[in-house]
Each structure stands twice: as structure tokens, then as C-alpha cells.
XYZ file of C-alpha atoms in Angstrom:
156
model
C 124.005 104.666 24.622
C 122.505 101.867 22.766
C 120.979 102.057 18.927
C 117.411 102.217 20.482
C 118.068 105.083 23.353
C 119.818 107.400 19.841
C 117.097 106.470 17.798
C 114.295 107.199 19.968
C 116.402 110.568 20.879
C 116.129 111.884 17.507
C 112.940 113.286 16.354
C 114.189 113.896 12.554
C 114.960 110.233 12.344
C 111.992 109.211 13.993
C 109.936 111.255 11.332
C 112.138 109.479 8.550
C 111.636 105.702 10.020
C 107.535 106.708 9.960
C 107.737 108.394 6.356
C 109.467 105.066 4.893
C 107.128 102.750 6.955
C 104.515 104.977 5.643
C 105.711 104.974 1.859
C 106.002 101.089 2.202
C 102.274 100.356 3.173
C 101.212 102.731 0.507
C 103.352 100.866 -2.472
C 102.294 97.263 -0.678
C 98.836 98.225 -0.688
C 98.614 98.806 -4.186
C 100.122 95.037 -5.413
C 97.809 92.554 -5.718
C 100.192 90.059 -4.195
C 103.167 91.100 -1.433
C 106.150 90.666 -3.264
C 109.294 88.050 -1.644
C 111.174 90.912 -0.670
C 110.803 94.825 -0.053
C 113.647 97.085 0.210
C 113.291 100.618 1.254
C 116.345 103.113 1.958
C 116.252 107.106 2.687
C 119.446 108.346 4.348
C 120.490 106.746 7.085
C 117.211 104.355 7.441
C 116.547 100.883 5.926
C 113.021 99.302 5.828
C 113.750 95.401 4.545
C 110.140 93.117 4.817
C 110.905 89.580 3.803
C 107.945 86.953 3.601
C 108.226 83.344 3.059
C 106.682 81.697 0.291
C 104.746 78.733 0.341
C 105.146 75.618 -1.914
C 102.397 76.720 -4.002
C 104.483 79.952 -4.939
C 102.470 82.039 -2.595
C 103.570 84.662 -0.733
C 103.280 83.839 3.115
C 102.804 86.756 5.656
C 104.736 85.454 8.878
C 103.026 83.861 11.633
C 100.090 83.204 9.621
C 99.289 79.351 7.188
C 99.207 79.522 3.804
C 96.114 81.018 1.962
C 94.012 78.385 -0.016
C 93.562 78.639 -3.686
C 90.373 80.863 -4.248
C 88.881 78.217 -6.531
C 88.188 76.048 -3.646
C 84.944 76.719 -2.085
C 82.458 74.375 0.394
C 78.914 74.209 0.046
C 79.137 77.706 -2.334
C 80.302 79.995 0.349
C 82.836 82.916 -0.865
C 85.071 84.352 0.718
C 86.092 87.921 1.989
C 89.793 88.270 1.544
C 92.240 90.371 2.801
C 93.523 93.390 0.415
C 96.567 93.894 2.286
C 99.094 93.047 4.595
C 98.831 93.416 8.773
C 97.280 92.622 11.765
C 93.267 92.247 11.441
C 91.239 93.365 13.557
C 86.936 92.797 14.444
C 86.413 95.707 15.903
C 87.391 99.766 15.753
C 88.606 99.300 19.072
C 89.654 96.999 21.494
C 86.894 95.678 23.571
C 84.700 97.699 21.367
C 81.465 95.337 19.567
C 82.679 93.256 16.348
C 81.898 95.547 13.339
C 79.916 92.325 11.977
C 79.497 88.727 13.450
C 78.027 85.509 12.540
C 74.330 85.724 10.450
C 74.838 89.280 10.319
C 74.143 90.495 6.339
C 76.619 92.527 4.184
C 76.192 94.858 0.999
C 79.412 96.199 -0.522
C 80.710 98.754 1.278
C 79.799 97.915 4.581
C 82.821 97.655 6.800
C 83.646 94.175 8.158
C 86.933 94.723 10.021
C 90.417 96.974 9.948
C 93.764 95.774 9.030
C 96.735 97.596 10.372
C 99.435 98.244 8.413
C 102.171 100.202 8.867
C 100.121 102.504 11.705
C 98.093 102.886 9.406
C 94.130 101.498 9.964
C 92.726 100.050 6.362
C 88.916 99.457 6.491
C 87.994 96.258 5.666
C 84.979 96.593 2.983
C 82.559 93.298 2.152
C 82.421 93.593 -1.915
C 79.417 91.678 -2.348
C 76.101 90.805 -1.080
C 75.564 87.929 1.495
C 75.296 86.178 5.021
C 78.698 85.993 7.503
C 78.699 82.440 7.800
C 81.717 81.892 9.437
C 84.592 84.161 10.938
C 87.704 82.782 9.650
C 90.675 85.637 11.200
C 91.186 85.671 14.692
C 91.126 89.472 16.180
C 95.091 90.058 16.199
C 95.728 87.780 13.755
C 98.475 88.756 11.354
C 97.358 88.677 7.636
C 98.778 88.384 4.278
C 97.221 89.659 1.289
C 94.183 87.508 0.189
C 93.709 85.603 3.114
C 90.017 84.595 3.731
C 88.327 87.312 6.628
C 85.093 85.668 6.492
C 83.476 83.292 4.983
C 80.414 84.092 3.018
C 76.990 82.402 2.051
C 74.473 84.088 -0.551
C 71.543 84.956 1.395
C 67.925 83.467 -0.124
């Protein structure tokens, strides 16, 4: 019997691996940058989650580039950044319509997007007021925290 066939076996340790994925997302999603390294033990289960970090001293989600500084801006568009790590998504659903798209406008609190993390499905909120001008995440993509979602002119 391998590792995999006794783990997926055992309901009790299947409810411990999801509480300590669980307790990770919620102490990751309250940092305002992922840290280098998170170590998580309970019992007989260990949760590590190491991320790169880039030459600036960022932290770098894997598979994904490097986020730009947020002091660089084109043509005064902002920018609607990840608050988390995951996987983004554009829609609630797959095949389901984008929750916003290109020219579409935005008030705070209108949801742009999820990010999974953990099995767990974070809304993506905008937090200002303004026109999508460009879609900067792939749907799928994996993102770190404070990578740029969309990028955002001021409408008028």
C-alpha cells in the first residue's frame, strides 16, 4: 500500500490535512506579504509552502514573474492587486461569463474575480472607482500576493 492509497483511506487524517491547509490560508491571508517560508505541523501532518524570492526582495508565488513595484504606473492607470495567494480566476465558474471584462466600470465592492486558496474561493473586490482597461491575470493563472488583476483607468 503506498503513502497515497493510506492517506486517502483515512478519513481522520484527511480531515486533519484540510484543517491545516485550511488554518494556513487563513494566517496567509491576513499578511500583507507571503512570507519565504510557512511551516505548519498537527500530529502526524506537515504543511511546508516555500516561495522564491525575487532580486528585489519580493516574495515570488511559483509559476508566476515577479510583481512590479506599485510606484510604476503608465499613462495613470492603477492597478487591482491581488490580496492573497492562489490560482485566479474570471469567472464563478468555469465556462461561466467573466465577472468583469474590458471597458466594463467598477465601484468598490464590486467583485472582479476569485482567487483560490487553499479550497477555499476569496472574492476578488475592485477598491476604487474606474474603467477595466486591461486584464492583466490569465484565468488559471497562479498568483502571489499583490500581483496586478487588472489594470485600471479613472473614468472622465
Amino acid at each position: 500500500m503506498t503513502d497515497d492509497e493510506r492517506t486517502t483511506d483515512n478519513p481522520e487524517l484527511l480531515r486533519l490535512v484540510d484543517a491545516v491547509c485550511t488554518h494556513a490560508s487563513g494566517l496567509l491571508s491576513g499578511v500583507r506579504q507571503p512570507p519565504a517560508v510557512l511551516r505548519l505541523r498537527a500530529a502526524d501532518v506537515a504543511v511546508e509552502l516555500e516561495w522564491p524570492v525575487a532580486a528585489n526582495g519580493q516574495t515570488v508565488a511559483a509559476g508566476s514573474s515577479a510583481v512590479l513595484p506599485a510606484e510604476e504606473t503608465v499613462d495613470d492607470l492603477e492597478y487591482l492587486l491581488a490580496q492573497t495567494v492562489g490560482v485566479f480566476y474570471h469567472a464563478p465558474e468555469p465556462g461561466a461569463k467573466p465577472f468583469v471584462s474590458e471597458g466594463d466600470l467598477v465601484a468598490p465592492g464590486k467583485q472582479v474575480g476569485i482567487i483560490e486558496a487553499m479550497k477555499m474561493m476569496i472574492p476578488v473586490e475592485a477598491d476604487r472607482h474606474g474603467r477595466i482597461a486591461a486584464v492583466l491575470t490569465e484565468n488559471g493563472a497562479p498568483v502571489e500576493y499583490g500581483a496586478r488583476l487588472f489594470a485600471l483607468a479613472q473614468d472622465g
